């Protein structure tokens, strides 16, 4: 194992091997150079006549380079320096990386369907797994979270197996190893094992036992593109206690056990949706409709709010009659939805609506005697006057 792979090697004395501008390479380093979703380490280097902050670490071939922000003195090859990795940040990243191994394997073991890893993104505060699966729900994710925490609380040993690619070909448990052989180019492989649970090819830093992770808590979950994103944190006792407290508070207010909260919320949301639809329908029925004669035509119009498009069209259609034009102005937040329908009139509704809404910063479209569009809600009051002018002109030309 390289010094930079030692999870708790925070301090190291070494000599400067090479300097290029503001970057230095050391004979040995305990700074992780980044890779596999795990960010590089941060920290400091100090000597008798030199001190600097390490702001970036990266690998070029077998060499590891460190970007330095000099605070005093000048660095030179052969100089002896003391390297200090940021302890708290390293510990958080080590826990996160180990947690990722445990959580992904827990997802694989929990799901009866295929699951593949797209990528990981690790951070000291929160991390993310991106996976592909036929389907994934909160039930699956929470079951994996429970299994992951069981593995952590059992404090299983974490060991490493280093071998050549040829030796890996003969490794008895090769089929169980999570590895993308097309992306792994190193001549030597490092297999990280969580006892009796997981085998993964990985060059990162990991805890020495699962108990050091302390806990895994899923912060959020949802679909992103063609994959699922699962946000999580390690050593998340505070977050878990907060969630548990909020859940108990909610269960007490509803007078039901915590285990019944999700079902009750689903029922309440369903009822809310039903009532919302009912209120919208009643609002549409109760909305005052204005009728006015414009030449040989009749204009029927109304201002409404938050009515669903299907209900809007059905209501307008019920008001249509020969020689009648219907216009509904339906406010939705900062926008105003405009519906224009005409029957038995030689009116190009889409063209007329576009001519009305265009100067108001809106747009519209449709077909024949029916058009739908929108404009900023702040310009709503200008729509009907412009429509009256358009209909008056159309009435004179019919």
CSV table of C-alpha atoms in Angstrom, one decimal:
chain,number,residue,atom,x,y,z
A,1,UNK,CA,0.0,0.0,0.0
A,2,UNK,CA,1.3,3.4,-0.9
A,3,UNK,CA,1.6,6.1,1.8
A,4,UNK,CA,-1.1,8.1,0.2
A,5,UNK,CA,-3.5,5.2,0.5
A,6,UNK,CA,-3.0,4.9,4.3
A,7,UNK,CA,-6.3,6.2,5.7
A,8,UNK,CA,-4.8,7.6,8.9
A,9,UNK,CA,-1.3,8.7,7.8
A,10,UNK,CA,-1.8,12.4,8.3
A,11,UNK,CA,1.9,13.5,8.9
A,12,UNK,CA,5.0,12.5,6.9
A,13,UNK,CA,8.6,13.8,6.6
A,14,UNK,CA,10.1,13.6,3.1
A,15,UNK,CA,12.4,15.4,0.7
A,16,UNK,CA,11.5,17.5,-2.4
A,17,UNK,CA,12.3,15.5,-5.6
A,18,UNK,CA,11.4,18.0,-8.2
A,19,UNK,CA,9.9,21.5,-8.6
A,20,UNK,CA,8.0,23.0,-11.6
A,21,UNK,CA,6.7,26.5,-11.0
A,22,UNK,CA,4.3,26.4,-8.1
A,23,UNK,CA,4.1,22.6,-8.2
A,24,UNK,CA,6.3,20.1,-6.4
A,25,UNK,CA,6.9,16.3,-6.4
A,26,UNK,CA,8.2,14.7,-3.2
A,27,UNK,CA,10.1,11.4,-2.7
A,28,UNK,CA,7.1,10.1,-0.7
A,29,UNK,CA,3.7,11.6,-0.1
A,30,UNK,CA,0.7,11.0,2.1
A,31,UNK,CA,-1.6,13.2,0.0
A,32,UNK,CA,-4.2,11.4,-2.0
A,33,UNK,CA,-4.1,12.6,-5.6
A,34,UNK,CA,-7.8,12.2,-6.3
A,35,UNK,CA,-9.6,9.6,-8.5
A,36,UNK,CA,-12.5,7.1,-8.4
A,37,UNK,CA,-14.9,9.9,-7.4
A,38,UNK,CA,-12.8,10.8,-4.3
A,39,UNK,CA,-11.4,14.4,-4.3
A,40,UNK,CA,-7.7,15.0,-3.7
A,41,UNK,CA,-6.4,15.9,-0.2
A,42,UNK,CA,-5.7,19.4,1.1
A,43,UNK,CA,-3.2,20.4,3.7
A,44,UNK,CA,0.2,22.0,4.4
A,45,UNK,CA,3.9,21.5,3.8
A,46,UNK,CA,6.5,23.1,6.2
A,47,UNK,CA,10.2,23.2,6.8
A,48,UNK,CA,12.8,25.3,8.5
A,49,UNK,CA,12.8,27.9,5.7
A,50,UNK,CA,9.6,27.2,3.7
A,51,UNK,CA,5.8,26.9,4.3
A,52,UNK,CA,3.0,26.5,1.9
A,53,UNK,CA,-0.6,25.5,1.6
A,54,UNK,CA,-1.4,22.5,-0.6
A,55,UNK,CA,-4.3,23.5,-2.9
A,56,UNK,CA,-4.3,20.7,-5.5
A,57,UNK,CA,-2.9,17.2,-5.9
A,58,UNK,CA,-2.8,15.1,-9.0
A,59,UNK,CA,-1.2,12.1,-10.6
A,60,UNK,CA,0.9,12.1,-13.8
A,61,UNK,CA,1.9,8.5,-14.6
A,62,UNK,CA,3.5,7.3,-11.4
A,63,UNK,CA,4.3,10.8,-10.2
A,64,UNK,CA,2.2,12.7,-7.7
A,65,UNK,CA,2.3,16.5,-8.0
A,66,UNK,CA,1.3,19.1,-5.4
A,67,UNK,CA,0.1,22.6,-6.2
A,68,UNK,CA,1.6,25.0,-3.5
A,69,UNK,CA,0.5,28.4,-2.3
A,70,UNK,CA,3.7,29.7,-0.8
A,71,UNK,CA,3.4,31.5,2.6
A,72,UNK,CA,7.2,32.0,3.3
A,73,UNK,CA,10.5,31.1,1.8
A,74,UNK,CA,11.3,29.3,-1.4
A,75,UNK,CA,11.1,25.6,-2.2
A,76,UNK,CA,14.0,23.7,-3.8
A,77,UNK,CA,14.9,20.1,-4.7
A,78,UNK,CA,16.5,18.2,-1.9
A,79,UNK,CA,14.8,20.2,0.9
A,80,UNK,CA,13.4,18.3,3.8
A,81,UNK,CA,9.7,19.1,4.5
A,82,UNK,CA,6.9,18.0,6.8
A,83,UNK,CA,3.7,17.1,5.0
A,84,UNK,CA,0.4,17.5,6.9
A,85,UNK,CA,-2.9,16.3,5.4
A,86,UNK,CA,-6.0,18.1,6.6
A,87,UNK,CA,-7.1,15.5,9.2
A,88,UNK,CA,-10.8,16.3,9.5
A,89,UNK,CA,-11.4,16.5,5.7
A,90,UNK,CA,-9.5,13.2,5.1
A,91,UNK,CA,-11.4,11.4,7.8
A,92,UNK,CA,-14.7,12.5,6.3
A,93,UNK,CA,-13.7,11.5,2.8
A,94,UNK,CA,-12.4,8.1,4.0
A,95,UNK,CA,-15.8,7.4,5.7
A,96,UNK,CA,-17.6,8.6,2.6
A,97,UNK,CA,-15.6,6.4,0.3
A,98,UNK,CA,-16.1,3.3,2.5
A,99,UNK,CA,-19.8,4.2,2.8
A,100,UNK,CA,-20.1,4.2,-1.0
A,101,UNK,CA,-18.8,0.7,-1.2
A,102,UNK,CA,-21.2,-0.5,1.5
A,103,UNK,CA,-24.3,1.3,0.1
A,104,UNK,CA,-23.8,0.3,-3.5
A,105,UNK,CA,-23.4,-3.4,-2.5
A,106,UNK,CA,-26.5,-3.0,-0.2
A,107,UNK,CA,-28.5,-1.7,-3.2
A,108,UNK,CA,-27.3,-4.7,-5.3
A,109,UNK,CA,-28.2,-7.2,-2.6
A,110,UNK,CA,-31.6,-5.5,-2.0
A,111,UNK,CA,-32.8,-5.2,-5.5
A,112,UNK,CA,-34.0,-8.2,-7.3
A,113,UNK,CA,-33.5,-6.4,-10.6
A,114,UNK,CA,-30.3,-5.4,-12.4
A,115,UNK,CA,-28.3,-2.5,-11.1
A,116,UNK,CA,-25.2,-0.8,-12.6
A,117,UNK,CA,-23.0,2.0,-11.3
A,118,UNK,CA,-22.7,5.1,-13.6
A,119,UNK,CA,-20.4,7.2,-11.4
A,120,UNK,CA,-19.9,8.4,-7.9
A,121,UNK,CA,-19.2,11.9,-6.5
A,122,UNK,CA,-17.7,12.1,-3.0
A,123,UNK,CA,-17.5,15.1,-0.8
A,124,UNK,CA,-16.7,15.7,2.9
A,125,UNK,CA,-20.3,16.7,3.7
A,126,UNK,CA,-22.5,14.8,1.2
A,127,UNK,CA,-21.9,12.4,-1.6
A,128,UNK,CA,-23.9,10.9,-4.5
A,129,UNK,CA,-24.3,7.6,-6.2
A,130,UNK,CA,-25.5,7.5,-9.8
A,131,UNK,CA,-27.0,4.2,-10.8
A,132,UNK,CA,-29.1,2.6,-13.6
A,133,UNK,CA,-31.9,0.3,-12.7
A,134,UNK,CA,-35.1,-0.8,-14.4
A,135,UNK,CA,-37.0,1.0,-11.6
A,136,UNK,CA,-36.1,2.3,-8.1
A,137,UNK,CA,-38.3,3.5,-5.3
A,138,UNK,CA,-38.0,4.9,-1.8
A,139,UNK,CA,-38.8,1.4,-0.4
A,140,UNK,CA,-35.7,0.0,-2.3
A,141,UNK,CA,-33.4,2.8,-1.2
A,142,UNK,CA,-34.5,2.6,2.5
A,143,UNK,CA,-34.1,-1.2,2.6
A,144,UNK,CA,-30.6,-0.8,1.2
A,145,UNK,CA,-29.9,1.9,3.9
A,146,UNK,CA,-31.0,-0.5,6.6
A,147,UNK,CA,-28.8,-3.2,5.3
A,148,UNK,CA,-25.8,-0.8,5.0
A,149,UNK,CA,-26.2,0.3,8.6
A,150,UNK,CA,-26.4,-3.3,9.8
A,151,UNK,CA,-23.1,-4.0,8.0
A,152,UNK,CA,-21.6,-0.9,9.7
A,153,UNK,CA,-22.8,-1.8,13.2
A,154,UNK,CA,-21.4,-5.3,12.8
A,155,UNK,CA,-18.0,-3.6,12.5
A,156,UNK,CA,-16.7,-6.0,9.8
A,157,UNK,CA,-13.0,-5.9,8.8
A,158,UNK,CA,-11.9,-4.1,5.7
A,159,UNK,CA,-8.8,-5.6,4.0
A,160,UNK,CA,-6.9,-5.1,0.8
A,161,UNK,CA,-5.6,-7.6,-1.8
A,162,UNK,CA,-2.8,-6.3,-4.1
A,163,UNK,CA,-2.0,-8.3,-7.2
A,164,UNK,CA,-0.9,-8.1,-10.8
A,165,UNK,CA,-3.4,-8.3,-13.7
A,166,UNK,CA,-2.2,-11.9,-14.3
A,167,UNK,CA,-2.8,-12.8,-10.6
A,168,UNK,CA,-6.2,-11.2,-10.8
A,169,UNK,CA,-7.1,-13.6,-13.7
A,170,UNK,CA,-6.5,-16.4,-11.2
A,171,UNK,CA,-8.2,-14.8,-8.2
A,172,UNK,CA,-10.7,-17.3,-6.9
A,173,UNK,CA,-13.4,-14.7,-6.3
A,174,UNK,CA,-12.9,-12.7,-9.4
A,175,UNK,CA,-16.5,-13.0,-10.5
A,176,UNK,CA,-17.6,-11.2,-7.2
A,177,UNK,CA,-15.3,-8.2,-7.7
A,178,UNK,CA,-16.8,-4.9,-8.8
A,179,UNK,CA,-14.4,-3.7,-11.5
A,180,UNK,CA,-14.5,-2.0,-14.9
A,181,UNK,CA,-11.5,-3.7,-16.5
A,182,UNK,CA,-11.7,-1.4,-19.6
A,183,UNK,CA,-11.1,1.7,-17.4
A,184,UNK,CA,-8.5,0.2,-15.1
A,185,UNK,CA,-5.1,0.6,-16.8
A,186,UNK,CA,-2.7,0.1,-13.9
A,187,UNK,CA,-0.5,-3.0,-14.0
A,188,UNK,CA,-1.3,-3.8,-10.4
A,189,UNK,CA,-4.7,-4.0,-8.9
A,190,UNK,CA,-6.0,-3.3,-5.4
A,191,UNK,CA,-9.1,-5.2,-4.3
A,192,UNK,CA,-10.8,-3.7,-1.3
A,193,UNK,CA,-12.8,-6.3,0.7
A,194,UNK,CA,-15.5,-5.8,3.3
A,195,UNK,CA,-15.6,-9.1,5.1
A,196,UNK,CA,-18.2,-11.5,3.6
A,197,UNK,CA,-20.0,-8.7,1.9
A,198,UNK,CA,-18.2,-6.8,-0.9
A,199,UNK,CA,-15.2,-6.9,-3.2
A,200,UNK,CA,-14.3,-3.8,-5.3
A,201,UNK,CA,-11.3,-2.8,-7.3
A,202,UNK,CA,-10.3,0.6,-5.9
A,203,UNK,CA,-7.2,2.7,-5.3
A,204,UNK,CA,-8.8,5.1,-2.9
A,205,UNK,CA,-8.6,5.5,0.9
A,206,UNK,CA,-10.9,3.4,3.1
A,207,UNK,CA,-11.7,2.7,6.8
A,208,UNK,CA,-10.0,-0.3,8.5
A,209,UNK,CA,-13.4,-1.6,9.6
A,210,UNK,CA,-17.0,-0.8,8.7
A,211,UNK,CA,-17.7,0.5,12.3
A,212,UNK,CA,-15.5,3.5,11.5
A,213,UNK,CA,-18.1,4.7,9.0
A,214,UNK,CA,-20.5,5.1,12.1
A,215,UNK,CA,-23.7,5.4,10.0
A,216,UNK,CA,-25.1,5.9,6.5
A,217,UNK,CA,-28.0,8.2,5.9
A,218,UNK,CA,-29.8,8.7,2.5
A,219,UNK,CA,-30.3,12.5,2.1
A,220,UNK,CA,-32.3,12.4,-1.1
A,221,UNK,CA,-33.1,10.3,-4.1
A,222,UNK,CA,-34.5,11.0,-7.6
A,223,UNK,CA,-34.1,10.5,-11.3
A,224,UNK,CA,-31.5,12.5,-13.2
A,225,UNK,CA,-31.4,11.9,-17.0
A,226,UNK,CA,-31.3,8.2,-17.6
A,227,UNK,CA,-29.9,7.3,-14.2
A,228,UNK,CA,-31.0,7.5,-10.5
A,229,UNK,CA,-29.1,9.8,-8.1
A,230,UNK,CA,-28.9,8.8,-4.5
A,231,UNK,CA,-27.4,11.5,-2.1
A,232,UNK,CA,-26.0,10.2,1.2
A,233,UNK,CA,-23.9,11.1,4.1
A,234,UNK,CA,-21.6,9.0,6.4
A,235,UNK,CA,-21.3,9.6,10.2
A,236,UNK,CA,-24.8,11.2,10.0
A,237,UNK,CA,-26.1,10.7,13.5
A,238,UNK,CA,-27.2,14.3,13.7
A,239,UNK,CA,-29.2,14.1,10.5
A,240,UNK,CA,-30.8,10.8,11.5
A,241,UNK,CA,-31.8,12.1,14.9
A,242,UNK,CA,-33.3,15.2,13.3
A,243,UNK,CA,-35.3,13.1,10.8
A,244,UNK,CA,-36.5,10.8,13.6
A,245,UNK,CA,-37.6,13.7,15.8
A,246,UNK,CA,-39.6,15.3,12.9
A,247,UNK,CA,-41.2,11.9,12.1
A,248,UNK,CA,-42.2,11.4,15.8
A,249,UNK,CA,-43.6,15.0,15.9
A,250,UNK,CA,-45.6,14.4,12.8
A,251,UNK,CA,-46.9,11.1,14.0
A,252,UNK,CA,-48.0,12.6,17.3
A,253,UNK,CA,-49.9,15.5,15.6
A,254,UNK,CA,-51.7,13.0,13.3
A,255,UNK,CA,-52.3,10.5,16.1
A,256,UNK,CA,-50.8,7.5,14.3
A,257,UNK,CA,-47.6,5.4,14.6
A,258,UNK,CA,-44.5,6.5,12.7
A,259,UNK,CA,-44.7,3.4,10.6
A,260,UNK,CA,-48.0,4.6,9.2
A,261,UNK,CA,-46.9,8.1,8.2
A,262,UNK,CA,-46.1,7.4,4.6
A,263,UNK,CA,-49.5,5.7,4.0
A,264,UNK,CA,-51.3,8.5,5.7
A,265,UNK,CA,-49.5,11.2,3.7
A,266,UNK,CA,-50.3,9.4,0.4
A,267,UNK,CA,-54.0,9.3,1.4
A,268,UNK,CA,-53.9,13.0,2.3
A,269,UNK,CA,-52.2,14.0,-1.0
A,270,UNK,CA,-54.7,12.0,-2.9
A,271,UNK,CA,-57.6,13.7,-1.1
A,272,UNK,CA,-55.9,17.1,-1.6
A,273,UNK,CA,-55.7,16.5,-5.3
A,274,UNK,CA,-59.4,15.5,-5.5
A,275,UNK,CA,-60.4,18.6,-3.6
A,276,UNK,CA,-58.2,20.9,-5.7
A,277,UNK,CA,-59.8,19.5,-8.9
A,278,UNK,CA,-63.3,20.1,-7.3
A,279,UNK,CA,-62.5,23.7,-6.3
A,280,UNK,CA,-61.2,24.4,-9.8
A,281,UNK,CA,-64.3,23.0,-11.4
A,282,UNK,CA,-66.5,25.0,-9.0
A,283,UNK,CA,-64.5,28.1,-9.7
A,284,UNK,CA,-64.9,27.7,-13.4
A,285,UNK,CA,-68.7,27.2,-13.1
A,286,UNK,CA,-69.1,30.2,-10.8
A,287,UNK,CA,-66.9,32.5,-12.8
A,288,UNK,CA,-68.8,35.5,-14.1
A,289,UNK,CA,-69.0,35.6,-17.9
A,290,UNK,CA,-69.3,38.8,-19.8
A,291,UNK,CA,-71.3,39.0,-23.0
A,292,UNK,CA,-71.0,41.9,-25.4
A,293,UNK,CA,-72.0,42.6,-29.0
A,294,UNK,CA,-69.3,43.6,-31.4
A,295,UNK,CA,-70.9,44.4,-34.8
A,296,UNK,CA,-72.6,41.2,-36.0
A,297,UNK,CA,-70.7,39.1,-33.5
A,298,UNK,CA,-71.0,38.2,-29.8
A,299,UNK,CA,-68.0,38.1,-27.5
A,300,UNK,CA,-68.1,36.0,-24.4
A,301,UNK,CA,-65.2,36.4,-22.0
A,302,UNK,CA,-64.1,35.8,-18.4
A,303,UNK,CA,-61.1,36.2,-16.2
A,304,UNK,CA,-60.3,33.0,-14.2
A,305,UNK,CA,-57.5,31.7,-12.1
A,306,UNK,CA,-55.6,28.3,-11.9
A,307,UNK,CA,-58.1,26.4,-14.0
A,308,UNK,CA,-56.8,23.2,-15.7
A,309,UNK,CA,-56.6,23.4,-19.5
A,310,UNK,CA,-59.0,20.5,-20.1
A,311,UNK,CA,-61.7,22.2,-18.0
A,312,UNK,CA,-61.0,25.5,-19.6
A,313,UNK,CA,-61.6,24.1,-23.1
A,314,UNK,CA,-64.7,22.1,-22.1
A,315,UNK,CA,-66.3,25.2,-20.5
A,316,UNK,CA,-65.5,27.4,-23.6
A,317,UNK,CA,-66.9,24.7,-25.9
A,318,UNK,CA,-70.1,24.7,-23.9
A,319,UNK,CA,-70.6,28.4,-24.5
A,320,UNK,CA,-69.9,28.3,-28.2
A,321,UNK,CA,-72.8,29.1,-30.6
A,322,UNK,CA,-73.1,30.4,-34.1
A,323,UNK,CA,-71.6,33.9,-34.3
A,324,UNK,CA,-70.1,33.6,-30.8
A,325,UNK,CA,-66.4,34.1,-29.9
A,326,UNK,CA,-65.2,32.9,-26.5
A,327,UNK,CA,-62.1,34.2,-24.8
A,328,UNK,CA,-60.9,33.0,-21.4
A,329,UNK,CA,-58.0,34.7,-19.5
A,330,UNK,CA,-56.7,32.2,-17.0
A,331,UNK,CA,-54.1,33.6,-14.6
A,332,UNK,CA,-51.4,31.1,-13.4
A,333,UNK,CA,-48.7,32.8,-11.3
A,334,UNK,CA,-46.8,35.3,-13.3
A,335,UNK,CA,-48.4,34.2,-16.6
A,336,UNK,CA,-51.8,34.5,-18.1
A,337,UNK,CA,-53.1,31.6,-20.3
A,338,UNK,CA,-55.4,32.9,-23.1
A,339,UNK,CA,-57.9,30.6,-24.9
A,340,UNK,CA,-59.7,31.9,-28.0
A,341,UNK,CA,-62.5,29.9,-29.7
A,342,UNK,CA,-64.9,30.9,-32.5
A,343,UNK,CA,-67.7,29.0,-34.2
A,344,UNK,CA,-69.2,29.4,-37.6
A,345,UNK,CA,-67.1,32.6,-38.2
A,346,UNK,CA,-64.6,33.1,-40.9
A,347,UNK,CA,-61.9,33.9,-38.2
A,348,UNK,CA,-58.4,32.6,-38.2
A,349,UNK,CA,-58.2,32.3,-34.4
A,350,UNK,CA,-54.4,31.4,-34.2
A,351,UNK,CA,-53.5,34.4,-36.4
A,352,UNK,CA,-55.8,36.7,-34.5
A,353,UNK,CA,-54.5,35.6,-31.1
A,354,UNK,CA,-50.9,35.9,-32.1
A,355,UNK,CA,-51.6,39.5,-33.4
A,356,UNK,CA,-53.1,40.3,-30.0
A,357,UNK,CA,-50.5,38.7,-27.7
A,358,UNK,CA,-47.3,39.4,-29.7
A,359,UNK,CA,-47.1,43.1,-28.8
A,360,UNK,CA,-47.7,42.1,-25.2
A,361,UNK,CA,-44.7,39.9,-25.0
A,362,UNK,CA,-46.7,36.7,-25.5
A,363,UNK,CA,-47.3,34.1,-28.2
A,364,UNK,CA,-49.9,31.7,-29.3
A,365,UNK,CA,-50.9,29.0,-31.8
A,366,UNK,CA,-53.6,26.6,-32.7
A,367,UNK,CA,-55.8,25.6,-35.6
A,368,UNK,CA,-58.8,27.1,-37.5
A,369,UNK,CA,-61.3,28.4,-34.9
A,370,UNK,CA,-59.4,27.4,-31.8
A,371,UNK,CA,-56.2,29.0,-30.4
A,372,UNK,CA,-54.2,28.9,-27.1
A,373,UNK,CA,-51.5,31.2,-26.0
A,374,UNK,CA,-50.1,33.3,-23.1
A,375,UNK,CA,-48.7,36.5,-22.0
A,376,UNK,CA,-47.2,38.0,-18.8
A,377,UNK,CA,-49.9,38.3,-16.1
A,378,UNK,CA,-49.1,42.0,-15.8
A,379,UNK,CA,-50.5,42.6,-19.4
A,380,UNK,CA,-53.8,40.7,-18.8
A,381,UNK,CA,-55.9,43.9,-18.8
A,382,UNK,CA,-54.7,44.7,-22.4
A,383,UNK,CA,-56.0,41.5,-24.0
A,384,UNK,CA,-59.7,42.1,-24.2
A,385,UNK,CA,-59.5,45.7,-25.5
A,386,UNK,CA,-57.1,44.4,-28.3
A,387,UNK,CA,-59.5,41.5,-29.0
A,388,UNK,CA,-62.5,43.9,-29.3
A,389,UNK,CA,-60.5,45.9,-31.9
A,390,UNK,CA,-59.6,42.8,-33.8
A,391,UNK,CA,-63.2,41.5,-33.8
A,392,UNK,CA,-64.6,44.9,-34.8
A,393,UNK,CA,-62.3,44.9,-37.8
A,394,UNK,CA,-63.2,41.3,-38.7
A,395,UNK,CA,-67.0,42.1,-38.3
A,396,UNK,CA,-66.7,44.9,-40.9
A,397,UNK,CA,-65.0,42.6,-43.4
A,398,UNK,CA,-67.3,39.6,-43.1
